[in-house]
Coordinates of C-alpha atoms in Angstrom, one line a residue:
X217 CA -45.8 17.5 203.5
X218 CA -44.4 21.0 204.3
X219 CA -41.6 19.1 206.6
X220 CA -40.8 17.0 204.4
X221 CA -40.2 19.3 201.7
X222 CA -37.7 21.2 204.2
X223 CA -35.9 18.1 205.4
X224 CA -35.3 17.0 201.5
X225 CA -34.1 21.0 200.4
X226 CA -32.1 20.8 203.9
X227 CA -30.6 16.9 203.0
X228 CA -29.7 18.2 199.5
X229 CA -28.1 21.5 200.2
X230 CA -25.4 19.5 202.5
X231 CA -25.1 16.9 199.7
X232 CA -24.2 20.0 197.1
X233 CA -22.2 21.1 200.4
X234 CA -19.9 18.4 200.1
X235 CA -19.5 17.5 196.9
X236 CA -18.5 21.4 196.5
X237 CA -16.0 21.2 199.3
X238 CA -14.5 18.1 197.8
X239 CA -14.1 20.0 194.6
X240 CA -12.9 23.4 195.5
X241 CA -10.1 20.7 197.5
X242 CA -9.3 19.6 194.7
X243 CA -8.9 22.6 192.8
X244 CA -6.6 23.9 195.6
X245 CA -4.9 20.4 196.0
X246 CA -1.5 22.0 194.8
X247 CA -1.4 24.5 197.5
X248 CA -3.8 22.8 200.4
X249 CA -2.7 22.4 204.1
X250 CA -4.8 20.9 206.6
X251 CA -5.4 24.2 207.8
X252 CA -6.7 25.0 204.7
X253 CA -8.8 22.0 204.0
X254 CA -10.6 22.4 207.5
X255 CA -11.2 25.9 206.4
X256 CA -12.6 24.8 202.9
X257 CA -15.1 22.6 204.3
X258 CA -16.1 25.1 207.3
X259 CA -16.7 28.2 204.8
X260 CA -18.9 26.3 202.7
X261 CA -20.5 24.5 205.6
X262 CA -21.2 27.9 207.4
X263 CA -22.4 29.6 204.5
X264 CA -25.0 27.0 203.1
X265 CA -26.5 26.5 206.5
X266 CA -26.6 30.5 207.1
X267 CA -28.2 31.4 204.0
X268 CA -30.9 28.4 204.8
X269 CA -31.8 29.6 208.2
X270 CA -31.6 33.3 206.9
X271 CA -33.7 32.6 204.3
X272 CA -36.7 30.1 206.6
X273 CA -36.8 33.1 209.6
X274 CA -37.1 35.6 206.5
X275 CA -34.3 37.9 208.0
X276 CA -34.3 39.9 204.7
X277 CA -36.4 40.2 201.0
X278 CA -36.0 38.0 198.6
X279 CA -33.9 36.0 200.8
X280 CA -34.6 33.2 199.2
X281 CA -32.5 33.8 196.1
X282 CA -28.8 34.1 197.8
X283 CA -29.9 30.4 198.7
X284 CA -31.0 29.5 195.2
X285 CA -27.7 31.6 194.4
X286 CA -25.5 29.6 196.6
X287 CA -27.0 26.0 195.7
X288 CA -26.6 27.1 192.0
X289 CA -22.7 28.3 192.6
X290 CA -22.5 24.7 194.4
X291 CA -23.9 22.6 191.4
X292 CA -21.6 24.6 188.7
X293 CA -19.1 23.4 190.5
X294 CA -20.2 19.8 190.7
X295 CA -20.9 20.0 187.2
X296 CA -17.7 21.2 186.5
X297 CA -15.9 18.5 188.5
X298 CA -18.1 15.5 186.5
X299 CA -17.0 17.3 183.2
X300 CA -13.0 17.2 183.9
X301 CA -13.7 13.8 185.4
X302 CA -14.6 12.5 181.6
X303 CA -12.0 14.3 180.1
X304 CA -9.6 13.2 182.3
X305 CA -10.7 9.4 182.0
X306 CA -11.5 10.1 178.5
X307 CA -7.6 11.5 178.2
X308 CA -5.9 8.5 180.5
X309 CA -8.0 5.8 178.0
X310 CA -6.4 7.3 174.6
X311 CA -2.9 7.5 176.5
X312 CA -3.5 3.4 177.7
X313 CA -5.0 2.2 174.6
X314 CA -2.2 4.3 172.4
X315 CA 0.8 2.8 174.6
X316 CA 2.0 6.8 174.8
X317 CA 1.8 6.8 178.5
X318 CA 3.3 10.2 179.6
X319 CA 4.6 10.8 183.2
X320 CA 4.7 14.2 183.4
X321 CA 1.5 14.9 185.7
X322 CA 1.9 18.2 186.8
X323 CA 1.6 19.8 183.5
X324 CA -1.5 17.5 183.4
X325 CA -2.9 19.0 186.5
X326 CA -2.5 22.6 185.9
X327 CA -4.1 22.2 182.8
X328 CA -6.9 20.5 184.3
X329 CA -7.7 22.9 186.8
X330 CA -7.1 25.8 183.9
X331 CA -9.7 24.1 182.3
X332 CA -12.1 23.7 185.4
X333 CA -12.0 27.5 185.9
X334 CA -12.7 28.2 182.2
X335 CA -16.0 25.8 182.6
X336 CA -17.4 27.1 185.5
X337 CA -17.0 30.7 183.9
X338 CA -18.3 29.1 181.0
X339 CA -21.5 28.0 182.8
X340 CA -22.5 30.8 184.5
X341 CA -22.1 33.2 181.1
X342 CA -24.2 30.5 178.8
X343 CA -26.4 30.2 181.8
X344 CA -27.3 34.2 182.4
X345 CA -27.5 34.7 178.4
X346 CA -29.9 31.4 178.5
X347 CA -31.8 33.3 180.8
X348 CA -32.1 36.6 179.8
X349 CA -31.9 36.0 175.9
X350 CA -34.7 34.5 174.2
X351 CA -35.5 32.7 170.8
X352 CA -38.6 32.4 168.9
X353 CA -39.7 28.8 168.6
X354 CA -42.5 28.8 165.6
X355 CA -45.4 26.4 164.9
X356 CA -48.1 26.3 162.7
X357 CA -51.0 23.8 163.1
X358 CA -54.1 23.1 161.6
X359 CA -57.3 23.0 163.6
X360 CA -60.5 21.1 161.9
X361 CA -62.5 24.3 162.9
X362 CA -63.9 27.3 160.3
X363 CA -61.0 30.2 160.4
X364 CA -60.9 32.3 157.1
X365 CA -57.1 33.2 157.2
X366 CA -54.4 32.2 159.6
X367 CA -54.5 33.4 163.4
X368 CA -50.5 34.5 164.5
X369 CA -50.5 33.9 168.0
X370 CA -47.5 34.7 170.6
X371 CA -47.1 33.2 173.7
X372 CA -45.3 34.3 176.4
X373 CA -45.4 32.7 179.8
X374 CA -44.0 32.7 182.8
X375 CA -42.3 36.6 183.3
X376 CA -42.0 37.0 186.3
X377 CA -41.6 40.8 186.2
X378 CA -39.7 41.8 189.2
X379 CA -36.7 43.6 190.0
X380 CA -34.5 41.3 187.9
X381 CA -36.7 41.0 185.1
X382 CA -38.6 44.7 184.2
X383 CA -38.7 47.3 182.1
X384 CA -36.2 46.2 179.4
X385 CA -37.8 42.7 178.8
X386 CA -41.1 44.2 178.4
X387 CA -39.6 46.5 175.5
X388 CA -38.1 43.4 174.2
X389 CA -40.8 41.6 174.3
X390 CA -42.8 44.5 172.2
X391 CA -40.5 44.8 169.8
X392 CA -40.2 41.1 169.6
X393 CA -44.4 41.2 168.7
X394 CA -43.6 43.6 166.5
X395 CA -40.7 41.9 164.8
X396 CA -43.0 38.5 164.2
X397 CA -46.1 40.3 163.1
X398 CA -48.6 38.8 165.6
X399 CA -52.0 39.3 166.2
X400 CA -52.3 38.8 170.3
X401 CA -50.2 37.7 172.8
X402 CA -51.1 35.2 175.7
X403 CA -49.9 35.0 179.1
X404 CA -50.7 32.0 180.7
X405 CA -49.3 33.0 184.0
X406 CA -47.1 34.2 186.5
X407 CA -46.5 37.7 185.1
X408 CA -45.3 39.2 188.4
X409 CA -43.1 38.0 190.8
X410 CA -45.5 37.5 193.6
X411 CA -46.1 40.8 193.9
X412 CA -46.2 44.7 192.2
X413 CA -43.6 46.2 194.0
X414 CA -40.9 46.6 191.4
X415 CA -43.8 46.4 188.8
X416 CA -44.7 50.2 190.4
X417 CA -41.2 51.2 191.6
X418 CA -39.6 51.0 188.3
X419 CA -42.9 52.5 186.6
X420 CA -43.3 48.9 184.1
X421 CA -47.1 49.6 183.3
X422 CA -46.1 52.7 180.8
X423 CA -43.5 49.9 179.0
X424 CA -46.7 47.0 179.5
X425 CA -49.2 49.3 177.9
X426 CA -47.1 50.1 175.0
X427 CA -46.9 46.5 174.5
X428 CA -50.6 45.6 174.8
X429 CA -51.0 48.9 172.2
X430 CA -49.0 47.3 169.8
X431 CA -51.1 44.0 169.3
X432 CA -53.9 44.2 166.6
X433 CA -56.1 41.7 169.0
X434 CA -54.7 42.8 172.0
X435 CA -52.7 40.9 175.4
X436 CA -54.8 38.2 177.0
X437 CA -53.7 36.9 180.4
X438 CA -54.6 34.6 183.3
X439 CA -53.2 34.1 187.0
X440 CA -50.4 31.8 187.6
X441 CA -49.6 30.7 191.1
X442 CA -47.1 33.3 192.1
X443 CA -49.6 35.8 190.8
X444 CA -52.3 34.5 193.9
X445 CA -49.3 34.6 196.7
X446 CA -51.4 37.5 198.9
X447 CA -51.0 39.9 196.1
X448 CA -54.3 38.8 193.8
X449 CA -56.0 42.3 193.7
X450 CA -53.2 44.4 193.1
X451 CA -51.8 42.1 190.5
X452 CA -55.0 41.9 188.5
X453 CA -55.8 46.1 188.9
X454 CA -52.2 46.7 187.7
X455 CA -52.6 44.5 184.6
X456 CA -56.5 45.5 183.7
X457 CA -54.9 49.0 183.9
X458 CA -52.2 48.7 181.2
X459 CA -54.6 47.0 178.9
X460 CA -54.4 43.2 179.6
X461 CA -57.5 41.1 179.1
X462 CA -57.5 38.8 182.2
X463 CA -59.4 35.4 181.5
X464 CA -59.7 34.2 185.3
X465 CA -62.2 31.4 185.1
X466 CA -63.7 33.3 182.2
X467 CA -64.0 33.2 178.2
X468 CA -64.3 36.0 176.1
X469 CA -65.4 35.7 171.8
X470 CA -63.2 37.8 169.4
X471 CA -63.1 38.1 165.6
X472 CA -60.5 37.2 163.4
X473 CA -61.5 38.3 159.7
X474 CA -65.0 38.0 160.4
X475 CA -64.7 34.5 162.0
X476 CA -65.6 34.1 166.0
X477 CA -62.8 32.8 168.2
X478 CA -63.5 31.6 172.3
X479 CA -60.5 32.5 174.4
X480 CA -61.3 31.0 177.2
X481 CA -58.9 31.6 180.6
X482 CA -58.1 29.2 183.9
X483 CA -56.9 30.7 187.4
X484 CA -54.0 28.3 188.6
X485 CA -55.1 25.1 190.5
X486 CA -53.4 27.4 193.8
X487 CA -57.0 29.2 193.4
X488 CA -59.0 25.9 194.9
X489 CA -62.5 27.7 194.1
X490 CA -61.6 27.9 190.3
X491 CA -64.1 26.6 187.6
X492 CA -64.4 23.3 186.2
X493 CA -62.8 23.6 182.4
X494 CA -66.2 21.8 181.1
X495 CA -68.4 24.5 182.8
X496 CA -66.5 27.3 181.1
X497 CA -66.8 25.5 177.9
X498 CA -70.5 25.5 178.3
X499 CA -70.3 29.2 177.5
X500 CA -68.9 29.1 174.1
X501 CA -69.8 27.7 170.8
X502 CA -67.3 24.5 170.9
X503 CA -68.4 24.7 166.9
X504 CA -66.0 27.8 166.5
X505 CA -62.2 27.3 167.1
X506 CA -61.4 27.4 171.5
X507 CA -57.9 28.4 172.8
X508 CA -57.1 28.2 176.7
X509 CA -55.0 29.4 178.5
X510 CA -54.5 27.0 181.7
X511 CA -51.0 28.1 183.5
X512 CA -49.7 24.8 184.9
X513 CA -50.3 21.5 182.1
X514 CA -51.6 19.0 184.9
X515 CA -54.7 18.8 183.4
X516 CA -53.7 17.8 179.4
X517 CA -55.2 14.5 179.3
X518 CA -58.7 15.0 180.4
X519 CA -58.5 18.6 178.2
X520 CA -57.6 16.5 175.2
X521 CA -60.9 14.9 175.1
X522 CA -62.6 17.9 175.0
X523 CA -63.2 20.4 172.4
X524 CA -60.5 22.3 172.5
X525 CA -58.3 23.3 169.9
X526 CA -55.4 24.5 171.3
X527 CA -53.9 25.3 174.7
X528 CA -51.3 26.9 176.2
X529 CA -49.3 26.4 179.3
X530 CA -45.9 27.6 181.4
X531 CA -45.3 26.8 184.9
X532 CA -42.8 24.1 184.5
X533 CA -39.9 26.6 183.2
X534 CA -38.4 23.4 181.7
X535 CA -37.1 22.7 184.9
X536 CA -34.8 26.3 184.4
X537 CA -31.5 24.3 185.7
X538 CA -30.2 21.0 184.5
X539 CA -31.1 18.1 185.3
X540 CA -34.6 19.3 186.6
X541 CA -35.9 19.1 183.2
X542 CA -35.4 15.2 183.2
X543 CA -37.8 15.9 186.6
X544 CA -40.3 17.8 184.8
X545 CA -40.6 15.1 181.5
X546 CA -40.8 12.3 184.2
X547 CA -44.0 14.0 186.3
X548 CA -45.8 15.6 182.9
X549 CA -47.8 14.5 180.3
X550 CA -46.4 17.4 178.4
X551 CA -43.4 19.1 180.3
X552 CA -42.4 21.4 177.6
X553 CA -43.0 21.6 174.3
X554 CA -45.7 21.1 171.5
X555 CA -47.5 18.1 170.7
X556 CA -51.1 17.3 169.5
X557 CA -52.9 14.7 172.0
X558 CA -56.6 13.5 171.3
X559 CA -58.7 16.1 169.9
X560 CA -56.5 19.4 170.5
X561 CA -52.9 21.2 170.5
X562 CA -51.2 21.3 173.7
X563 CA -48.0 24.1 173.9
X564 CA -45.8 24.3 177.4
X565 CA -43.5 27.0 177.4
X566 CA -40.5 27.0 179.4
X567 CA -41.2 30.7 179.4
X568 CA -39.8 34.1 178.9
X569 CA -38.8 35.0 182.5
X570 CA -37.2 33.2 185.5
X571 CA -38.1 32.0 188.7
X572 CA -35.7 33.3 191.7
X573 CA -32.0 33.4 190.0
X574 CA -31.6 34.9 186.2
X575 CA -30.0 31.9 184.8
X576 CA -30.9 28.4 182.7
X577 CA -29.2 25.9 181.5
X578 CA -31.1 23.1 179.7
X579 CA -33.8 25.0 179.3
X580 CA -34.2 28.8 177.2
X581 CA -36.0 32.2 177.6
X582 CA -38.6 32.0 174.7
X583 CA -41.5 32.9 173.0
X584 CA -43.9 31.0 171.0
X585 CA -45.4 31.7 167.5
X586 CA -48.2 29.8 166.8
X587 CA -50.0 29.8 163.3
X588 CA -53.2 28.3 163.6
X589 CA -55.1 27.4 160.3
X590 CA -58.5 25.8 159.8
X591 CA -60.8 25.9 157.1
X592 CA -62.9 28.1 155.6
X593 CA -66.7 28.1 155.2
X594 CA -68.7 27.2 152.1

C-alpha cells in the first residue's frame, strides 16, 4: 500500500511537471529559443524530482512542505493555463459567431499572458487569505432531548498549531469566542502539527490558556491523527496544562442551566486500541442530550443510529486545494458540512488551520457556531 501511494505522488508530480513546463513555454513563447525551452523543461524537471527525493531521505524539517509548495506553484499554473484556455475559446467563439474576425494576434497574445500573470497572482493572494482568514458559519438545530435554554457551541477543528499557524491564530480564535458569545469550544482534532515544538518555542500555551479562560464551559478536545504521530504524551501534557479537557475514549457530564449534558470524546481511528463508540455510550444517560467529538467522519452512518445528538468532525480540511474537495464528497458520507442523518446532527469542518502549506482554495479557514435547542421539562 505504502508503494503504491509513492508511485501515484511520484506519477502525479511529473504529470504537474509537464503540464507546468508546457505552460511556462507558452508564457515565454514570444521570446523562447530552443535553448530556452530545453532549459524550461530541465529546471522544472530537476526541481520536482529534488525536492521529492529531499523530502523521502528527510534531508531537512518539514521538508515535506517545499514539495507541497512546488506541486501547489505547479497546479496554479495549470489552473491558470485552463482559465485563459476558456477565455480564449470563449473570445474566438464571440469573434466567429459575430463575423468581427480581427487579425491582429499579437495584441491578443500580450494581453493573454498579462492576464495569466494577474491570475496566478490572483490565486496565490485569494488562496493565503482563504487560509489564514476565517468566517463564522452558524447553525442552530433542535435536538428532541430536555435543554432549558439554548447551548452556543464553537467548533474549531483541525489547527494545526505549528510554526505557520501559532500564537496569532490562537488570539484570533479567543477573540473570535468572545465576539460570538459561546459557551465552550470543541476541538475534534489535530491541534498540533505533529508535534510541540513550535507550540513551546514560540511560548503558545500562555495565548491557549487565555483562550480556554475565556469560555464560560470551558475547551474540550480529543486527538486527531497528527496529534498520535510519536508525540502523544507531550501533546496531551501541553494541552491538559493550558486548561483543555481532553475526551480520549472518554465522556465527561456538564451542566447547562441546571440540565446535564454528555460530552463524550474519540481518539482517531490512527489509535487502533480506541473504544468502541457504543461502549462509551454505555457510560452516559443517552436520555440527556450526547455531543461527540470523533475527529475523522468515517464512522457517520453507523453513529446515526445511535443516540447521539450531535457530532462533530474535521479531518477532511475540505480537501484544502481544489479539486480535492470533489475527492473528499466522493469517499464521505459527510465530507464537509452540516446535515441531520437518522437519529442525530452530524457537522464536518474544513477547519480552522492548514495542513502543510498556508493556503485554500475551495475550501475556507472557519469556525462553527452551533445553537442547539431542545425542550424543556414539565
Amino acid at each position: 500500500m505504502r508503494y503504491a501511494f509513492f508511485i501515484t505522488i511520484f506519477l502525479l508530480l511529473q504529470l504537474f511537471s509537464a503540464g507546468a513546463a508546457l505552460s511556462l513555454q507558452w508564457w515565454l513563447q514570444p521570446w523562447i529559443t530552443p535553448a530556452l525551452r530545453i532549459a524550461i523543461w530541465s529546471a522544472i524537471f530537476i526541481i520536482t524530482n529534488g525536492l521529492l527525493i529531499l523530502s523521502v531521505k528527510r534531508a531537512f524539517a518539514n521538508s515535506y512542505r517545499w514539495v507541497s509548495g512546488w506541486m501547489l506553484v505547479m497546479h496554479f499554473m495549470l489552473l491558470t493555463a485552463l482559465l485563459i484556455s476558456l477565455l480564449y475559446g470563449g473570445y474566438w467563439l464571440i469573434v466567429l459567431l459575430s463575423g468581427n474576425a480581427n487579425n491582429d494576434l499579437s495584441s491578443i497574445a500580450i494581453g493573454l499572458r498579462a492576464l495569466a500573470l494577474i491570475i496566478f497572482i490572483g490565486l496565490f493572494s485569494y488562496a493565503l487569505h482563504s487560509a489564514y482568514v476565517p468566517v463564522v458559519r452558524k447553525l442552530s438545530i433542535s435536538i428532541n432531548k430536555p435543554l432549558a435554554k439554548p447551548l452556543r457551541i464553537a467548533v474549531a477543528s483541525d489547527l494545526h498549531l505549528g510554526r505557520l499557524f501559532g500564537v496569532a491564530a490562537i488570539d484570533r480564535l479567543n477573540r473570535l469566542m468572545i465576539d460570538s458569545q459561546a459557551d465552550m469550544l470543541l476541538m475534534p482534532g489535530d491541534i498540533m502539527d505533529d508535534n510541540t515544538d513550535a507550540f513551546n518555542n514560540y511560548n503558545m500555551a500562555k495565548n491557549l490558556a487565555e483562550l480556554c479562560s475565556s469560555l464560560p464551559y470551558g475547551v474540550y478536545a480529543t486527538l486527531g491523527n497528527h496529534d498520535l504521530y510519536g508525540h502523544e504524551q507531550p501533546i496531551s501534557q501541553a494541552l491538559v496544562d493550558a486548561g483543555v479537557h481532553l475526551l480520549n475514549d472518554d465522556v465527561l457530564g456538564i451542566e447547562h442551566e441546571g440540565q446535564p449534558i454528555w460530552l463524550v470524546g474519540r481518539f482517531d481511528n490512527h489509535k487502533r486500541q480506541r473504544v468502541a463508540t457504543t461502549d462509551l455510550l454505555a457510560k452516559v444517560d443517552t436520555s440527556q442530550p450526547v455531543i461527540l467529538l470523533d475527529h475523522r467522519p468515517s464512522d457517520i452512518d453507523e453513529h446515526s443510529q445511535l443516540p447521539i445528538d450531535l457530532q462533530v468532525s474535521g479531518h477532511t480540511h475540505n480537501g484544502q486545494v481544489f479539486p480535492a474537495n470533489f475527492i473528499v464528497s466522493a469517499i464521505n458520507r459527510v465530507g464537509y458540512g452540516y446535515e441531520a442523518v437518522g437519529r442525530g446532527h452530524f457537522v464536518v469542518s474544513s477547519g480552522y488551520g492548514f495542513w502543510g502549506i498556508p493556503f485554500r482554495l475551495g475550501s475556507r479557514s472557519e469556525i462553527w457556531l452551533i445553537t442547539v435547542s431542545g425542550h424543556t421539562n414539565k
